Every structure is written in structure tokens, then in C-alpha cells.
Amino acid sequence: MRNRLMTIAGLTVLSCLGGMSPLVAGTVNFQRDIFPILSRHCSGCHGEAEQESGLRLDGGRWAHRGGDRGSAVVPGKSTESLLYRAITGQGDTPTMPPEDPQLSSDQILLIQRWIDDGAHFPADEPEISVRVESDHWAFQPIRRPPVPTVGQTEWVRNPVDAFILARLESEGLVPSPEADRTTLIRRLSLDLRGTLPTIGELDRYLGDQRPGAYERLVERMFASPRYGERWGRHWLDAARYADSNGFTNDGERSIWKYRDWVIKAWNRDLPFDRFTAEQLAGDLLADATTEQIIATGFHRNTLINEEGGTDDEQFRVESIVDRVNTTGAVFLGLTIGCAQCHEHKYDPITQREFYELYALFNNCDEPTLPIPTSQQATSLQNLDVDTQDLEETLASEDAQFMRGFAAWEKTMSGRPLPTWTTLNPTQMKAEQGTVLALLDDQSIFVDSNPSSQDTYTITADVNMERITGVRLEALTHPELPEMGPGLANNGNFVLSEFELLVTPQDSASRSKHEPQVRAFTKATADHSGADYDVQNSIDGDQSTGWSIAVEEGNLNVGREAVFVIAEPIGHQTGSELVIKLHQNHSTADYLLGRFRLSVTSAPPDTLELPPNIRTILATAAQERSSDQQQLLTTTYLATSHKHRSLTKKLAERRTERERLMKSIPTTMVLRRRQEPRQTHIHIRGDFLRKGASVQCGVPAVLPELPVSDAAATRLDLARWLVDPANPLTSRVTVNRFWQRLFGRGLVETENDFGTQGTPPTHAELLDWLADEFVRLDWSMKSLQRVLVTSAAYRQSSAVRGELLQRDAGNRLLARQVRLRVEAETVRDICLSASGLLSSKMYGPGVYPPQPQGIYSFTQRKKSWPESPGENRYRRGMYTFFWRSSPYPFLPTFDAPDANTTCTRRTRSNTPLQALTLANDTVFFDMAQELALRVLTEGPPELQSRIRFVFRLCLSRPAQDSELEHLLRFFTHQHEHFQSNPEMAQAVVPVNCPPHIPHTDAAAWTAVARVMLNLDEFISRE
């Protein structure tokens, strides 16, 4: 039993709100009569979560204790009581409650009499520990009813029929006859697979005259992989699955592995109790497998707001609220969300209980899980082993090499610093027109007209016989963005390649020597950005380069790079140097804004030390920082050939691993948080206004939550949901199965089993099915098998005259129902009839053809890389789903937006739907392919071809009148295209075989369009 600080009795007697029985009886009872009034009208502002003016009214003891203005009640004196004066608007007290609904006169009289009688309340009120009880049908335990006895016993195929027939006989009605075989196979195929039966399947079933032919057909449907796709799509609606994050930004997300898990779970008939546990808490199962962790993606389908200026905590809270609401709707069939801001107005669910459920989801992290293939996993393992071996070898080699560090440091410290001669350019030009200016200090400044990419060519004369290195100084300037030294908006630059050419300075010698490109052995810099090392600028690859680091303290300051020439250059008569600075970064404006060039004749091994290292060497050892000493050690180790070789191999392995990791699919999952959060009630639902703290729990009107650990977890919740003692989960689930197969649930409000929902039309049948589901070990296929093999399911959907008068809504189930199929199925059956439908399963979302310009109207530009090959013709459930702008066909036919859970799609009939089927180029293409299929696969005779297309599209033979109409239509179209060959040419598909006359292909395309636009084609009879 759960302790509750709130008095509980009034929650169960909502019918007493304003009732007159207490007045007649002459007795007023707090729990029965007063508490429901206070709970509904007062606890929002004066409840456990929030107490305005310090006053709490969710219990008699609190009313006596009062608030800032003293006690709310004066026993025996209602006219002196603050509570009574407030509800009657007497004196200077504002009338309460301030908002509708106001108290009725009867309710006010009840409170007055309660106070005048002494304002009694249970003496042990704060400590009482009882369960909330309710006489509402949905909260009653499930008890298996006996199968009723009926008169028309020959109609009954299983207990489902007995319950249906008993009700019909009590109403004086009889069931409809069984539908014909072609209707049954089409109905079964659409309901269980979401596709049309093939000609071969039709012939097999129609030709099977043995007993049990229908049951064998059912088993073939259940065995089809298409079953998991069909029923998985239903579940994905409830799971609010989409491929993007939602809101205006609506960025892409990777969670298709969860979608694939759902399909596989339905196909292998994963028992619903495990199906539930793995989705709510797969990460908490003992020795959880990767697939079980993938299943937790169920609650990662929440929206993510990536817009600027948002509060991360606000949207984390909103995600948890969505998880609570979705769990309540999907598994319990309750509007739990109505208790987020206040007590539920109609059902026995308190605001505290909402946040007790919230607490179960509040201790989750939201990681992204890589899902490598077996080959990728092996490669990853091999790379990790290689990396570890290299790291160990490198550590050993470095330790040995460090023995010479002191001698190296002494040698390098004793060498003089290089002397640099600044170049005085004789010529400066830029290939793309950037204007370069020479400043007084011989630095070069971009004066105007900078281009997005450019190559600077600097020419200078040098009177030196030996040149060993060139220095490039990148300098700041107040006129550059952020002081520079680059032209990018953050002051950065990227030097793609540094090139040096040399010729003799005098013209006589120059005529005998071609300009020579000089190679460099090494490039060093006092700082480089990540992945933009200065060595990249001499690697011959224009796609790499040197830039400075962007982090604070390393940007917008002067930097320098030194390029060590492989062989010293120079001529006795002097040299002309041509230096080219290639800047071809893919992002515009990453050019040097101010720089200076100089040369030296210092020994090459001295130049190989970066300028900042020479500075450190010039600093006394005891005055160096730890960072400087570490940098010096790293520089020394880099002089070792073995160190460089091992470091290079290690970098290659790490790069290879990084590249491999990027290729590995990922999926969004839940994981238990190591440090639990404390959960509080949010006053009026505002996450910034925290009320009382709460622990994990469930509504008290339902069975207690067994706890397997010190604190309840999502796994405890999952097990509680599928505990046979829970009166809701199995009822709600079998009701949805019924809804999918009969068009309407036994409880029509399938997401509201509370007091505001509709009662079941066949309460005993609902309980029998709920109990049977548990007895079948929660096997979803087994329960559905019971439904689809019943005589009730096999009835004709034809409407009989007497039923329209007696039961127009078919709530008594005297017939089956005719329904338009869902959005994805409309497209799937068109692809199926035309022979285009791909059987490929699983994988990332695909991008079938759609009209151009769809995303011209969206705030964030979206890509739609139209899929090639068979991916164009995958089932609709694999289509990439942008929440903010879905594939346009889907919402046209009422597909949900995936922003919240959807347990039942609406069905509208709009002109846009008819126009889409008639004129959308995608469906025109399908009509063309259907025409080619008739001409290539069908019989040669015209009438036989019409019968063939009827079987392809409607799974039944054509009636004589239909045959006559289509013959006449085809003849008219054929004559029209013979008279207008250019129109036939425009209609014929590009892949039309040369032996098929264009007039035939065009006329059959017209016939195919008629078939695909029939209401019967997109209907399930």
C-alpha cells in the first residue's frame, strides 16, 4: 500500500459533486462530500504542489491549520470561516475560485453545513494508507466471463462469435453472410500485410477446396515479412516515429534502427510483455543485448528543439512529459497528461501521481549508440588492438630515447638564434584580383577587392649566396576582421600550399637557368589549428592547409611559420625568389590579410625548431611552465625517427578508426543515469516553479508498483504494465487489435478508457479477449489469429437496410466495415498493382520522387536526394519523414505528423486526395507501369486483359457491365491516340519495349489510371 499525504476518498466519488443525497440524508461526510469539491475547485492553487497565501485545502487538517490569514474554518461557525466567506464573496475576501467552474449553490450549502456541524475530518488523515478505489469499469479487475450460449450455433467459429451473436440475438438481429473468397483474401492481405494479393496467391486460395483453406491462408499471411511492416507501421504511429527532430530547425536524426527493430519484433511475434519491457527499459534488462537497447528508441522519438535561444532544461522536461503522456495513452489508454498542471478533472489521477510517473523517466541519459556490422566490429577490434600495441611500443621507445634529452637540450640551447633578412618585394600580384599593398615595415597588406580564394605571388631580389629557410609572418592589423591576421570573419586564414621558385638575379645568368621549384624538408610554426598543421602547406595537396587555432588566446595574434629548404639555394650574383601563397580553402574569405616574408642562412637543424621552442630553450629550466616543459619534450621526441614513424602509424590508425566510426550506423537510445535526479511537482506545470519532491510511483487507483531495487525503475514500470493484475494494458491492447481489424474498437475512444471515454459496446467480449491475450502468453499473432478466423471478421461489409435503421454505426457488429486504406498503403498497393513494389526491407529512410519545390516554403532548407533504383519503390514506411514538412502525399491521406502519439488515424475525404491520385506524376508513372504489365504479362485478347487488370487491382473478376464499360473506354482511347500520335508519344513511358505500339501503351495507360482511381481500389471491403 502506498502512503499518500492527500486524503483519498473524494477522488473516487466524482458523482457526488453537487449531488443532493447528503442533503436529503441530513449528514455531511468530509471524505464523501467535501473533499471532491475542494479537490476539483481549490487544489490547483491550494494543493500539495502550490499553496497560495500559505493555504492548503487538499485535506481537512490543512483547512483547519489555515494559511497567512489564519484558519480557513471556524468549527460550528460558517459565517466566520474564511473558506465560507471566500466561496460566497462576503466581506473583503475575493470570490473563490477566481475562474470557472464556480461552485454551485448545493456545493456551497454542503461546505456550510460541514463547517456548522464541526468541520470534522478523519483523525489520522495525514497518515492514512489506503488504495484509491473506483467503480469505473476500466479500473475493475479483468475476470474471464463465461462464453454465452446462443441459438444460431452453426455460425459460431470461436468464442468471439458467441459474444457477438448473443448481443445480436438479444437485439433481434442476425449477422451478415460470409464475404466471398476474393473479398476475404483481399481483406486479409490488406489487414495483415498492407499489400494486394498476387495473382498466384489468388489462384492458390481459390483453388484450395479442402477444409481449412482459410486458416491456411491466414498462416501464410502471418508468415509473410510484410506482416511486420504492416503492423509495425501501426505501432510507429503510437511511438511518434520520424526521421527528424521537429520544430522549425527540424534537423535530421538517426533512429531508423528502432523502426527496423519494431518490424522484426512483429515478424517474430515477440510477446507483448517483452515487447513492452524492451521498449521501456531494454537497457535495464540483465545482460541486455544490442537489439534490446535499440528498442529503447521508443522513448527517444520525442522532439528536439535546436533553435537559438532555447532553454535545454525546458525541452528536456518537455521530452519527459511527452514520455509520461505517451506511456499513459499507449499502454493504459488514459489521458495522464491532464494531471500535469493540476488534479485530473475527471479521472482519479492526481498531479502528484503524474510527477511520480515522471520520476520514472527523469533518471535517463540520452546517448547515441553505434551499431556496427559484424565486419565493422571486427575491423574496429583489430584497429583497437593495433592502436594499443603501437601506443605501448611508442611509450617504450620514447622512454629509452628520453635518456638523451639533457644532452640535446644543452646542444640546442647553445646554438645562436637564426638571423632573418626581410624581403623587400619587387612585385606583388594576386591571381583573382586581390589588391596587395606594401607597408613601411615591408609587410604586405590586402588593401581592397579581396576574392574568396586566391594565390598571392611575391617576387623579391636577395643578395645571399646561401639561403636555408623562408619565414612567413602572419600579422594582425586593426582594419582586418577581429584584428586578423586573416580575412575570415573570425580573423583566420588557411594557407593551402607554400611554393618557392628561384632564378639568378642578373639577366645574363637568368637566361641560362629555368626557374626551379624548391622542395622543403620541414615546416614549423609557433601554432597550428587542429587538423590544420603547418606541414600540410608543403604536402602538395591543395585540399589541406595551415591555419591558426580558433580557441581563445590563439586567434587574432601574430603567428609565424618557417619553411626549411631541402637543399640550400642562392647564386653568387644574387637570386630572384618567387614565393606563391596558395589559398584555396573551400570556405570563402580564408585568405591572409597581412603578412611578411624573410629568409635566413642559419643551419637547417636550427630552423627545424619552431620559434616558440627556441624561446623556451632560451628560458632557464627553473623558470619554464609545465606546459612549456611538456612542449619541449614533445619537440625532442619528434627528432627521433622511430618516434616519428610510430607516431605517424598511430595517427593513421586513429584516422582510420575515426573514418570507420563515421561509417557505422547509429541510433538514439535511453540509458539509466548514474546520478539520479530529484523530481519535484511542477506548480501549474511550470518547470521553473518546483513544488514538493516526489518518488517514483503509479496512480493509486491501479495496483501497486512492485519495486525490485531500492528505487523503482522503468523496468519495474514495464513489468507492472503487463502484470495480469493491471486492468488496463491488456484491455487497451486487444481493443486496438480489434480497431485495426473491425474499423472501430470495442471501446471507441481507444486512447481514453477513463470516465470521459465511451464504455465498451461488448464489455464481456473485451474482458474475454484481454484474459485470452494473457493466457496466450501475450502472443500478438495468436490473439489476432483468434480475431481474423472468427465468423464476425469474415462477414460481408454490405450494408443491409434494416441495419441502417437499427444500427447505422455498426456498433453491434452485424457486418464488417468498408474502410479506405491508410496513406502508406494507398501508395503501396499502387506500386504492387503496377509491379514496381520493392520487397527490400530495413535500412535508412529513402527519398521517392516528389514534386519539385516542396521545400521552397520551409524555413529551413531541406534536402531530398531522390533515391535511385528500387529504393524509389520501397514501401511507404521507409520514406524519410521530415516532421515539419513530410512527404506531401502522406498528410494528404491523413498520416499523423509524429509530434505526439497517434493511436488511431482519422479518415477524411477531400478533393485533394482525388486530385493527387489522378494527377500526381508519381501515380501517373505507376499507371504507365501497370499498362506495360498488362501488355507484357497479361493474355493477348482484349477482354482477357481487362479481366487481368481487374484481378491485379481489385482481386476479383470483372462484372459484365464493368467489362462492357472498359471495352468501350479502351476503344475510344485507342482511336483518340491513333488520331493523335504525338499525344500517344507523350503518354507512353520511356521504357516501353519497341515491339509494343505506342497507341496500345497509351490507351492502356488511360485504362490503368481509371483502375487506380477507383474508390474500390483504395478501399478495404
Coordinates of C-alpha atoms in Angstrom, one line a residue, residues 42 68 83 102 122 165 177 233 267 303 421 448 463 475 545 612 675 714 959 1003:
C42 CA -9.3 24.5 -4.9
D68 CA -1.3 33.5 6.1
L83 CA -13.4 29.4 3.5
Q102 CA -17.7 28.1 -9.9
P122 CA -10.5 11.8 9.7
L165 CA -24.1 -13.3 -31.7
P177 CA -23.3 -13.7 -44.5
R233 CA 3.6 0.9 -39.1
N267 CA 7.5 -10.6 -37.5
L303 CA 11.0 16.2 -30.4
T421 CA 66.6 39.2 -43.7
S448 CA 41.0 46.1 -51.3
N463 CA 71.9 39.1 -52.4
L475 CA 50.5 39.7 -38.8
G545 CA 46.5 23.6 -45.3
N612 CA 58.2 29.1 -29.7
E675 CA 23.4 10.1 -10.6
R714 CA 11.5 1.9 -15.8
Q959 CA -18.6 -8.0 -63.9
A1003 CA -4.7 3.5 -74.3

